[in-house]
Coordinates of N, CA, C and O in Angstrom, one line a residue:
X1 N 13.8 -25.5 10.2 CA 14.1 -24.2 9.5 C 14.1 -24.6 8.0 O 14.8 -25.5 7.6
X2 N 13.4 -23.7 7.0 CA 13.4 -24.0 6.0 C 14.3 -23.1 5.1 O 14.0 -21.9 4.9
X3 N 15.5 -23.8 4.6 CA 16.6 -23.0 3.9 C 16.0 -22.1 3.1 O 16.0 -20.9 3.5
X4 N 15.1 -22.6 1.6 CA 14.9 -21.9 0.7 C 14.1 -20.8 1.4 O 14.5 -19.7 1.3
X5 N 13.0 -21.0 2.2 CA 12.3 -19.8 3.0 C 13.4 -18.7 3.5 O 13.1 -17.5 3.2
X6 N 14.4 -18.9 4.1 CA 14.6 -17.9 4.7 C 15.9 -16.9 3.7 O 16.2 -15.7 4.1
X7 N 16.6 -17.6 2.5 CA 17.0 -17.1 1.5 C 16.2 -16.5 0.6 O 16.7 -15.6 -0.1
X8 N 15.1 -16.8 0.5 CA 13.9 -16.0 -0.3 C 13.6 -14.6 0.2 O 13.5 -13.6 -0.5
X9 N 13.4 -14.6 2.2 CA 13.2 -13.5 2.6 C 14.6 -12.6 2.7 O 14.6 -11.4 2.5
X10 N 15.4 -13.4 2.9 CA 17.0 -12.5 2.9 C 17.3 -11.8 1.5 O 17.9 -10.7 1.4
X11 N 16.4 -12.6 0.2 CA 17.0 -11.6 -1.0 C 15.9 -10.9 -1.3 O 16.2 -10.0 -2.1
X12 N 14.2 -10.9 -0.9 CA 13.1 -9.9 -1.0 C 13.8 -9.0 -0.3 O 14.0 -8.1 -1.2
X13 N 14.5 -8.6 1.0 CA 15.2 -7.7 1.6 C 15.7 -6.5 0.7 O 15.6 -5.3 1.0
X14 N 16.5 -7.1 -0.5 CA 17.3 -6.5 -1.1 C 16.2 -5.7 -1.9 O 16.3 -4.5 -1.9
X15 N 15.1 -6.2 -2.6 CA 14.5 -5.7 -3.3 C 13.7 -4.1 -2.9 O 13.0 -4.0 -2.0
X16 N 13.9 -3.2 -3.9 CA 13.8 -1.8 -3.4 C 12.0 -1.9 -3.5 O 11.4 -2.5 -4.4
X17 N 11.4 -1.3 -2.4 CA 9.9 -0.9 -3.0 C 8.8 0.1 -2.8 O 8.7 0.7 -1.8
X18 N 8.1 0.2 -3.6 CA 7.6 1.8 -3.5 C 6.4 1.5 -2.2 O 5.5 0.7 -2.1
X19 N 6.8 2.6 -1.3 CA 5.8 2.3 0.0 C 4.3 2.8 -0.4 O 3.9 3.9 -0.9
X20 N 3.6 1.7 0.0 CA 1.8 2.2 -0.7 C 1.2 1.7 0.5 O 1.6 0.8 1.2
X21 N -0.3 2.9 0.5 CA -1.2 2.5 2.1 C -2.8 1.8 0.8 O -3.5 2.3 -0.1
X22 N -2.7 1.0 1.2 CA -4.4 0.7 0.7 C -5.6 1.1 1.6 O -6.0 0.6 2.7
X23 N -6.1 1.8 1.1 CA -7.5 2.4 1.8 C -8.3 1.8 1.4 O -8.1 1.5 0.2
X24 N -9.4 1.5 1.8 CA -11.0 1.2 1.5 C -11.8 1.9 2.7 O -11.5 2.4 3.7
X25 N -13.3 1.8 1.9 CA -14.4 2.3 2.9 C -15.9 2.1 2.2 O -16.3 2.2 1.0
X26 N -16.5 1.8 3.3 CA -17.8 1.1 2.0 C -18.6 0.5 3.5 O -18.1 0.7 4.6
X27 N -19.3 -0.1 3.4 CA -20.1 -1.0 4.3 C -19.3 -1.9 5.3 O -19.6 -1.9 6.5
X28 N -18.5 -2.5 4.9 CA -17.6 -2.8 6.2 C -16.8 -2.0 6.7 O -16.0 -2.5 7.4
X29 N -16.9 -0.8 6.4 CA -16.0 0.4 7.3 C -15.1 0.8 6.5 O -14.9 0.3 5.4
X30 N -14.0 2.0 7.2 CA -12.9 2.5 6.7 C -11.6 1.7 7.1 O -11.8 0.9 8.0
X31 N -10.7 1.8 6.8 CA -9.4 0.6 6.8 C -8.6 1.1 5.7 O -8.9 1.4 4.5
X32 N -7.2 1.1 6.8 CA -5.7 1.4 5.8 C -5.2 0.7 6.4 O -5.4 0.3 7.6
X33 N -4.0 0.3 5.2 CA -2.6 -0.6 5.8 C -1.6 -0.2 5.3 O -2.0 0.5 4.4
X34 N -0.7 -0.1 5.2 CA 0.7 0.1 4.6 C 1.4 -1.8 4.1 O 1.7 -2.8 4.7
X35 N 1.5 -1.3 2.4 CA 1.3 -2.6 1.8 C 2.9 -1.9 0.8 O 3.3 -0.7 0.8
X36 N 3.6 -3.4 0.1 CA 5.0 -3.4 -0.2 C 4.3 -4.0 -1.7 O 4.7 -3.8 -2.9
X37 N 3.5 -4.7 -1.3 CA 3.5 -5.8 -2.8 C 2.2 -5.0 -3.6 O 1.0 -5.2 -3.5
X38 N 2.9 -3.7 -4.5 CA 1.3 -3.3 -5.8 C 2.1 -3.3 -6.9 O 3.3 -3.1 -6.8
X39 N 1.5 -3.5 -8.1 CA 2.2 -3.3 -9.2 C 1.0 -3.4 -10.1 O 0.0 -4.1 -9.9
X40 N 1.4 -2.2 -11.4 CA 0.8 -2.1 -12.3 C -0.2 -3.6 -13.0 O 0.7 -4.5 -12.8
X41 N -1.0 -4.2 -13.4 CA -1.4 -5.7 -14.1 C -1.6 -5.1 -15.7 O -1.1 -5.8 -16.7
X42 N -2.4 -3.9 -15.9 CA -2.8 -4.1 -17.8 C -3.0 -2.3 -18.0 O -3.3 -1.4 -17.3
X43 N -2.7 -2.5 -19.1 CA -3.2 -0.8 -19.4 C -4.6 -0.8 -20.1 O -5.4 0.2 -20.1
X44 N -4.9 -2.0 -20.7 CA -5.9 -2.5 -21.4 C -6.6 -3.7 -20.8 O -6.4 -4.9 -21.1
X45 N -7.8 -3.0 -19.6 CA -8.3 -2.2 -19.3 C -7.0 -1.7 -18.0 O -6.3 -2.4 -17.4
X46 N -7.1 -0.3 -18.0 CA -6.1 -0.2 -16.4 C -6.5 -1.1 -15.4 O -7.6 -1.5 -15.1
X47 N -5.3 -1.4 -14.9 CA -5.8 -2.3 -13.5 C -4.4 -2.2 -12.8 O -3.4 -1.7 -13.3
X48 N -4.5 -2.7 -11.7 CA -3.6 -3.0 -10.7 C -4.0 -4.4 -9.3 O -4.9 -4.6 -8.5
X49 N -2.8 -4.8 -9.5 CA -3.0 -5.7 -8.3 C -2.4 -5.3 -7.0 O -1.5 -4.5 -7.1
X50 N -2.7 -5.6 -5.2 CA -2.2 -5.5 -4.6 C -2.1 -6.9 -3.7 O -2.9 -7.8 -3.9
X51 N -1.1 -7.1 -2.9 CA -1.0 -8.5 -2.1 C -1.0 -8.0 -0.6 O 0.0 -7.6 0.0
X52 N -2.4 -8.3 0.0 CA -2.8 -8.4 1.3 C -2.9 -9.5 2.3 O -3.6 -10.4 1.9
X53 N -2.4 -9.7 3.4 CA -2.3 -10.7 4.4 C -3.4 -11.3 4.2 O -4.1 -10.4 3.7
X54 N -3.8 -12.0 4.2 CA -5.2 -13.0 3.9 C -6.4 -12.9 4.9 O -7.6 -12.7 4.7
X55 N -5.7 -12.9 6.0 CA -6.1 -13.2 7.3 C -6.8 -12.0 7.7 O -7.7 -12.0 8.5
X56 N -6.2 -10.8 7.2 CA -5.9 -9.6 8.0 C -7.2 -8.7 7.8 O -7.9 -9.1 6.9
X57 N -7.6 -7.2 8.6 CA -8.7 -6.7 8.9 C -8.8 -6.2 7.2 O -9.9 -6.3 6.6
X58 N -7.7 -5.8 6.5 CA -7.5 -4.8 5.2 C -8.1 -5.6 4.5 O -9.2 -5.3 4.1
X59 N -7.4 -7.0 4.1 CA -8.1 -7.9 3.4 C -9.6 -7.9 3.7 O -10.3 -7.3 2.8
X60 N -10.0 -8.4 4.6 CA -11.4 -8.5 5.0 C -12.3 -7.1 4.7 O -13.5 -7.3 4.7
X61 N -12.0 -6.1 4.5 CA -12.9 -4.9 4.3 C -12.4 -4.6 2.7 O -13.3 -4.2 2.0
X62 N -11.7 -4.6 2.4 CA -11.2 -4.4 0.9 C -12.5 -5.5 0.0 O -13.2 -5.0 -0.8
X63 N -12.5 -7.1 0.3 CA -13.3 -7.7 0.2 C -14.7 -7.1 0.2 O -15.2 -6.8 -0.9
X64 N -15.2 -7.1 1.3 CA -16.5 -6.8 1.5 C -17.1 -5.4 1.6 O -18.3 -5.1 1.9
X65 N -15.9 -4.3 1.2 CA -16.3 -3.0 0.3 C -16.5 -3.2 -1.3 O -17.2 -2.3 -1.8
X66 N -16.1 -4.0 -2.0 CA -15.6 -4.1 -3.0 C -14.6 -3.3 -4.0 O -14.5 -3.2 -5.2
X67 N -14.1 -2.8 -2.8 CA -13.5 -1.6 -3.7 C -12.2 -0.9 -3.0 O -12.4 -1.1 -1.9
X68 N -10.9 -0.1 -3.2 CA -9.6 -0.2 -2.3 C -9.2 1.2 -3.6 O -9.7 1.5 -4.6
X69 N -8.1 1.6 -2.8 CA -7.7 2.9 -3.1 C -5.8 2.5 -3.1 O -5.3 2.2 -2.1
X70 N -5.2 2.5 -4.2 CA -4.2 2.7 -3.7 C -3.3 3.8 -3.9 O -3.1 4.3 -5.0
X71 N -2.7 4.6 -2.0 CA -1.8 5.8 -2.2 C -0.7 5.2 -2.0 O -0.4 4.3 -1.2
X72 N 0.4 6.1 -3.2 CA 1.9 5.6 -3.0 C 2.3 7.2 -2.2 O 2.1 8.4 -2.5
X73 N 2.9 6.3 -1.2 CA 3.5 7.9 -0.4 C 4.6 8.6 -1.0 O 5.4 7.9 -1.7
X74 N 4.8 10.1 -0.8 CA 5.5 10.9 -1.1 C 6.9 10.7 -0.4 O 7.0 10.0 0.6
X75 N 8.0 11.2 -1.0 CA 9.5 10.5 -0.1 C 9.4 11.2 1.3 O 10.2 10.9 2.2
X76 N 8.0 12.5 1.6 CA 8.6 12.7 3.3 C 7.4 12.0 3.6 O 6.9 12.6 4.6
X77 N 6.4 10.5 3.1 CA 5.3 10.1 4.2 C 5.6 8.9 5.1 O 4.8 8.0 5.1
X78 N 6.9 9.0 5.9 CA 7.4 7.8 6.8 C 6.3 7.9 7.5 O 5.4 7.2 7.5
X79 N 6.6 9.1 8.5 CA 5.4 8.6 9.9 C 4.2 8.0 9.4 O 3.8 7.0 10.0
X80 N 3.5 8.5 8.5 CA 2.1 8.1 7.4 C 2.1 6.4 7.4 O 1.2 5.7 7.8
X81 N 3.4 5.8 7.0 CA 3.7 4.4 6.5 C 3.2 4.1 7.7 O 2.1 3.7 7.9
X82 N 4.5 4.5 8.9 CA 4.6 3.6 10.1 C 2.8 3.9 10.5 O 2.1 3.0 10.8
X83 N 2.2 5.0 10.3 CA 0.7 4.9 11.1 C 0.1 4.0 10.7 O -0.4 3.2 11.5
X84 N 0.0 4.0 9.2 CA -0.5 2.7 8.6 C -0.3 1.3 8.3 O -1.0 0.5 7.7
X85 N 1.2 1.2 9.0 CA 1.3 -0.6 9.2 C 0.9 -0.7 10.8 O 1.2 -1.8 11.2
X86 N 0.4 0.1 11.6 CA 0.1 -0.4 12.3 C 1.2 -0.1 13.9 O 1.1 -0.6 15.0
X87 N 2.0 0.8 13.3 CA 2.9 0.8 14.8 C 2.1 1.7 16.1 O 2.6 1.5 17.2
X88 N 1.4 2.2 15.9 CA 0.9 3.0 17.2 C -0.3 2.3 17.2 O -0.8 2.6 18.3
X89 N -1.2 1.4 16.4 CA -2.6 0.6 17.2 C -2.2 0.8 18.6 O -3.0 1.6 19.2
X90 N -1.4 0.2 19.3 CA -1.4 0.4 20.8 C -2.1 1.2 21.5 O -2.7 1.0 22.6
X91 N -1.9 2.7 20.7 CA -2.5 4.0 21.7 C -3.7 4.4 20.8 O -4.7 5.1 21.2
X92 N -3.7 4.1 19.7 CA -5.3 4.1 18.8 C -5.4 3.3 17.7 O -4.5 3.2 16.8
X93 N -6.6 2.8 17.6 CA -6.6 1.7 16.4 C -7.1 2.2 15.3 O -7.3 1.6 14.2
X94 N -7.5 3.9 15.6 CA -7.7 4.4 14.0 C -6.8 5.3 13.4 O -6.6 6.5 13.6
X95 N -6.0 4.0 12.5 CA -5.0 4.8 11.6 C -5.0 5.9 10.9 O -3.9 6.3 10.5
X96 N -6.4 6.6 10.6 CA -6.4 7.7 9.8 C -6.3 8.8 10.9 O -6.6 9.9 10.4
X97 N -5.9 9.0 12.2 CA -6.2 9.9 13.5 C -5.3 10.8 12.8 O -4.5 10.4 12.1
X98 N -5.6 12.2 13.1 CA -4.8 13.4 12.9 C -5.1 13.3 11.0 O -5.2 14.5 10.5
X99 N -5.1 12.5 10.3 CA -5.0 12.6 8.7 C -6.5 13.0 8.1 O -7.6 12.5 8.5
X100 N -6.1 14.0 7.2 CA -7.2 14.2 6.2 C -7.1 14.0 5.1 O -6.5 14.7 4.2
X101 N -7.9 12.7 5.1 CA -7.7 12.3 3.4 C -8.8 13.1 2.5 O -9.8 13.7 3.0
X102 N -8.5 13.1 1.3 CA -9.6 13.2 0.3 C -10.6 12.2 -0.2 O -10.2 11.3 -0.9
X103 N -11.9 12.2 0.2 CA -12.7 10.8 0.8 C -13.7 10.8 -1.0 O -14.3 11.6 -1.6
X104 N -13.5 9.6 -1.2 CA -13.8 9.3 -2.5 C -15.1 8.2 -2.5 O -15.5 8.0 -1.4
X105 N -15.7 7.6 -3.4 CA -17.0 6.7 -3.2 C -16.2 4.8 -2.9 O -16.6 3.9 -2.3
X106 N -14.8 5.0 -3.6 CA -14.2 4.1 -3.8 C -13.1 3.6 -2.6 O -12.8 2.5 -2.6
X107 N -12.5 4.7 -1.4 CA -11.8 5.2 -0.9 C -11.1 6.4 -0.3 O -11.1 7.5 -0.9
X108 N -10.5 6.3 0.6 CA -10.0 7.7 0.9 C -8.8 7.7 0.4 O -8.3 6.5 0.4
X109 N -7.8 8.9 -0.1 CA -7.2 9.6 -0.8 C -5.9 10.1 0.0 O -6.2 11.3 0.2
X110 N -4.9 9.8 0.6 CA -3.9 10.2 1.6 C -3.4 11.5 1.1 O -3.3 11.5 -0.1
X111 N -3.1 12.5 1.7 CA -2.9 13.6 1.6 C -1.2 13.8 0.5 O -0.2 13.3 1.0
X112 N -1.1 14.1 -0.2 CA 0.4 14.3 -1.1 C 0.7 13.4 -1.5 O 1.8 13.2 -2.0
X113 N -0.4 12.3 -1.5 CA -0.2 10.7 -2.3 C -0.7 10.7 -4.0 O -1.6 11.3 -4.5
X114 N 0.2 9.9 -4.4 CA -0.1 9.5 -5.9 C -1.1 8.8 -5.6 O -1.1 8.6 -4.4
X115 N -2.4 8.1 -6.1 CA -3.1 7.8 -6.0 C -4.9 6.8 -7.1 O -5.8 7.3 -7.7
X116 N -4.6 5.5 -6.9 CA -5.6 4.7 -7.9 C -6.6 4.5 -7.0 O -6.4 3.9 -5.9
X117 N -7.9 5.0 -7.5 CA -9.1 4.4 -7.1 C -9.6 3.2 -7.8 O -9.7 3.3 -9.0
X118 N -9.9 1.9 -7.1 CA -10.1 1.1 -7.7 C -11.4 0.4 -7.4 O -11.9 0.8 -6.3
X119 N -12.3 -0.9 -8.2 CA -13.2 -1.5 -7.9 C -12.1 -3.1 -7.9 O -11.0 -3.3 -8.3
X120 N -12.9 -3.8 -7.2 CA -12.6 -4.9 -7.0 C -12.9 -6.0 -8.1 O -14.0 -6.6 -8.2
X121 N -11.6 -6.2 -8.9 CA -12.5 -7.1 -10.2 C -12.4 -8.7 -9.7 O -13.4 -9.4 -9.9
X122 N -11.2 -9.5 -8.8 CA -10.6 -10.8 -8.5 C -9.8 -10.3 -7.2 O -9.0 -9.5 -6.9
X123 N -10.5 -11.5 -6.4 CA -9.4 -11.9 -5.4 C -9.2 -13.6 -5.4 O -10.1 -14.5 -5.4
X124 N -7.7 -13.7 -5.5 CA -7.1 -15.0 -5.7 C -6.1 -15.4 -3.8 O -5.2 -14.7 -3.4
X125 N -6.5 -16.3 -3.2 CA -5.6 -16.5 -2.2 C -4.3 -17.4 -2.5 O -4.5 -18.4 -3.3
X126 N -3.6 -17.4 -2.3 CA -2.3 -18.1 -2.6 C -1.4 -18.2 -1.3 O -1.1 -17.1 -0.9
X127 N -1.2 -19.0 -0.8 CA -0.3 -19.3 0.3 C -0.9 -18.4 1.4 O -1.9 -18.8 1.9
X128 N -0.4 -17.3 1.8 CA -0.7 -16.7 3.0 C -0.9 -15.2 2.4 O -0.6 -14.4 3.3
X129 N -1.3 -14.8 1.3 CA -2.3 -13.8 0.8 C -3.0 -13.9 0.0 O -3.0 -14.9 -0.8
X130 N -3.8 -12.6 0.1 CA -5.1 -12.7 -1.0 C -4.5 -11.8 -2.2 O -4.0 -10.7 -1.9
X131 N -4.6 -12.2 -3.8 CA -3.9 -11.4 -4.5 C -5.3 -10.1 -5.0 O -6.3 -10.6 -5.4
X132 N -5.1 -8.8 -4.9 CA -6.7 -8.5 -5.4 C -6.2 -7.3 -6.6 O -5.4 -6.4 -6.6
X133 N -7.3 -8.0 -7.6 CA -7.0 -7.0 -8.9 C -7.8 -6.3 -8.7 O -8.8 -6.7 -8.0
X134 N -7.7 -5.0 -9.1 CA -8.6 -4.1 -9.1 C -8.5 -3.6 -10.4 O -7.4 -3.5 -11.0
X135 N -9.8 -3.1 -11.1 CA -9.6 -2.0 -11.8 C -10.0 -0.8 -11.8 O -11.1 -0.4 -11.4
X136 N -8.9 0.1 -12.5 CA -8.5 1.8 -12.1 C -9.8 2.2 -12.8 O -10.0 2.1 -14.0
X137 N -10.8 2.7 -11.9 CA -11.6 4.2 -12.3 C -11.0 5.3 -11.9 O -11.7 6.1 -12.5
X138 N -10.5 5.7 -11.5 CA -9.3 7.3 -10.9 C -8.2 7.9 -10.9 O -7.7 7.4 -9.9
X139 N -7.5 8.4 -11.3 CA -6.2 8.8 -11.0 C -6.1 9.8 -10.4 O -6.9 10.7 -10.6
X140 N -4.9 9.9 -9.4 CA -4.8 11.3 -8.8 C -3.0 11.3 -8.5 O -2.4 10.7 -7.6
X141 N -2.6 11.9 -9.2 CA -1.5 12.4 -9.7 C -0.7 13.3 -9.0 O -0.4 14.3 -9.5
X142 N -0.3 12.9 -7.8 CA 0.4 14.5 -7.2 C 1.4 14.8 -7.6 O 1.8 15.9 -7.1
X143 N 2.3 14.3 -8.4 CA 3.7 14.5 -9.1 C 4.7 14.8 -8.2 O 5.3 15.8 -8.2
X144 N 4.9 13.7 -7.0 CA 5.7 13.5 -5.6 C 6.3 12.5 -6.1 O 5.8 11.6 -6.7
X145 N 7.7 12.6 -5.9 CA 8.5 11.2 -5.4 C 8.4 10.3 -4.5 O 8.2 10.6 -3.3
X146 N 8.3 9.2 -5.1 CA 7.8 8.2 -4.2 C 8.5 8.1 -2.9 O 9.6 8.6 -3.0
X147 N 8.3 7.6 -1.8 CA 8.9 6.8 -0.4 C 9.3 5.4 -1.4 O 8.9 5.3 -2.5
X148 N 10.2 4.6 -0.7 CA 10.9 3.4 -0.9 C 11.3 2.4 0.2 O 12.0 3.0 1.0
X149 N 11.2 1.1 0.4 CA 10.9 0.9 1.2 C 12.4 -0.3 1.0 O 12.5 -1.0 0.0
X150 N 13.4 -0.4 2.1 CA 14.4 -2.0 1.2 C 15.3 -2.1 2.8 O 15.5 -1.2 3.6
X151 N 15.4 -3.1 2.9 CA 16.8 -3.8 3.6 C 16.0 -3.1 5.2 O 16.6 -2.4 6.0
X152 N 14.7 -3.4 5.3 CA 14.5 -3.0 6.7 C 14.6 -1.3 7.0 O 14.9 -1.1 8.1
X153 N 14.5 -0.5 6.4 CA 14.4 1.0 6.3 C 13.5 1.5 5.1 O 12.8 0.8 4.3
X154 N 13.7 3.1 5.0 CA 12.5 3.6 4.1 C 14.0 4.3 3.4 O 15.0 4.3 4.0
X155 N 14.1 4.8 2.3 CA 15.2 5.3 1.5 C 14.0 6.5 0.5 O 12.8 6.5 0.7
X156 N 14.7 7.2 -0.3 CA 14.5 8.7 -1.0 C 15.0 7.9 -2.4 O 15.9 7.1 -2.2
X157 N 14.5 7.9 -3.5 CA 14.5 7.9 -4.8 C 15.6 9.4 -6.1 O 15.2 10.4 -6.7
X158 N 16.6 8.9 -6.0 CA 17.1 9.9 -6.9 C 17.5 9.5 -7.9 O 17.9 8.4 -7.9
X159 N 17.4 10.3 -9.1 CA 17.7 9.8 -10.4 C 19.8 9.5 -10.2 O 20.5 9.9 -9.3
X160 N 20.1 9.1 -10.9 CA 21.9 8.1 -11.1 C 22.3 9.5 -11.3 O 21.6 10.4 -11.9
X161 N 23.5 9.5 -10.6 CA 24.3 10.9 -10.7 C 24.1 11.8 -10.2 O 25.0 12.8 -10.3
X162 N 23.1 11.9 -9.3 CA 22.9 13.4 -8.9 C 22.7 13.6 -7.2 O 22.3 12.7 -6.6
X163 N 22.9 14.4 -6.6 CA 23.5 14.0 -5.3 C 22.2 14.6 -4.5 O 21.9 15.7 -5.1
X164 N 21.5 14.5 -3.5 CA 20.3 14.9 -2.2 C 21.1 16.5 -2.2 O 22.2 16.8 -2.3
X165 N 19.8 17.2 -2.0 CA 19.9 18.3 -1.8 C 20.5 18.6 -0.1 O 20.6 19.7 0.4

């Protein structure tokens, strides 16, 4: 058992985060996932990074599309998350079933999602993911509160002081 490993995942736990599905579609097909690790990289040029399992189908088509979409879900797109990490593959392995995204050259667009279309500028692997920058050609703005994602649950975003409707 490795101490520092499992105190590292015990205090990522704590860390609150905005829940995001990365879409791609392009020549190796269409593919979403529900991803924890995106964050802004430059405003000069826009860009953004996301951190995908290395190994995994998202990585592999994000890659060989050259190109990934990221939607940050709205505070009511739980079932959306859970479809796109993968909890029902069992009974269908296409995550987008029942969803109509807004289908872009770059990616598809999740319905009530904030939303960066991106091209693929670097992918870096490091330990057990691939880090991939992209940079922003798109924005799509739905002016939704994000989903949040911490301590093993999904949580709602309210500003200090003010109490859920």
């Amino acid at each position: 058992m490795n101490k520092v490993r499992d105190a590292f995942i015990s205090a990522m736990r704590r860390v609150a985060a905005t829940v995001t599905v990365v879409t791609t579609d392009g020549p190796a097909g269409r593919m979403g996932a529900t991803v924890s690790a995106f964050t802004s990289l430059s405003a000069d040029p826009p860009s953004v990074l996301v951190c995908l399992k290395a190994n995994s189908r998202i990585a592999r088509s994000v890659t060989d599309n050259g190109s990934f979409c990221v939607n940050i879900l709205p505070e009511d797109g739980e079932d959306m998350a859970k479809q796109f990490a993968g909890m029902f593959d069992s009974d269908t392995l296409d995550r987008f079933k029942g969803i109509e995204p807004i289908q872009t050259e770059l990616g598809p667009i999740l319905p009530n999602a904030t939303a960066f279309t991106c091209t693929l500028r670097h992918t870096h692997i490091h330990g057990s993911h691939a880090i991939c920058i992209g940079d922003v050609t798109g924005i799509f703005d739905a002016d939704a509160s994000p989903l949040t994602y911490m301590s093993g649950g999904f949580h709602i975003v309210r500003p200090k002081g003010t109490l859920p409707d």
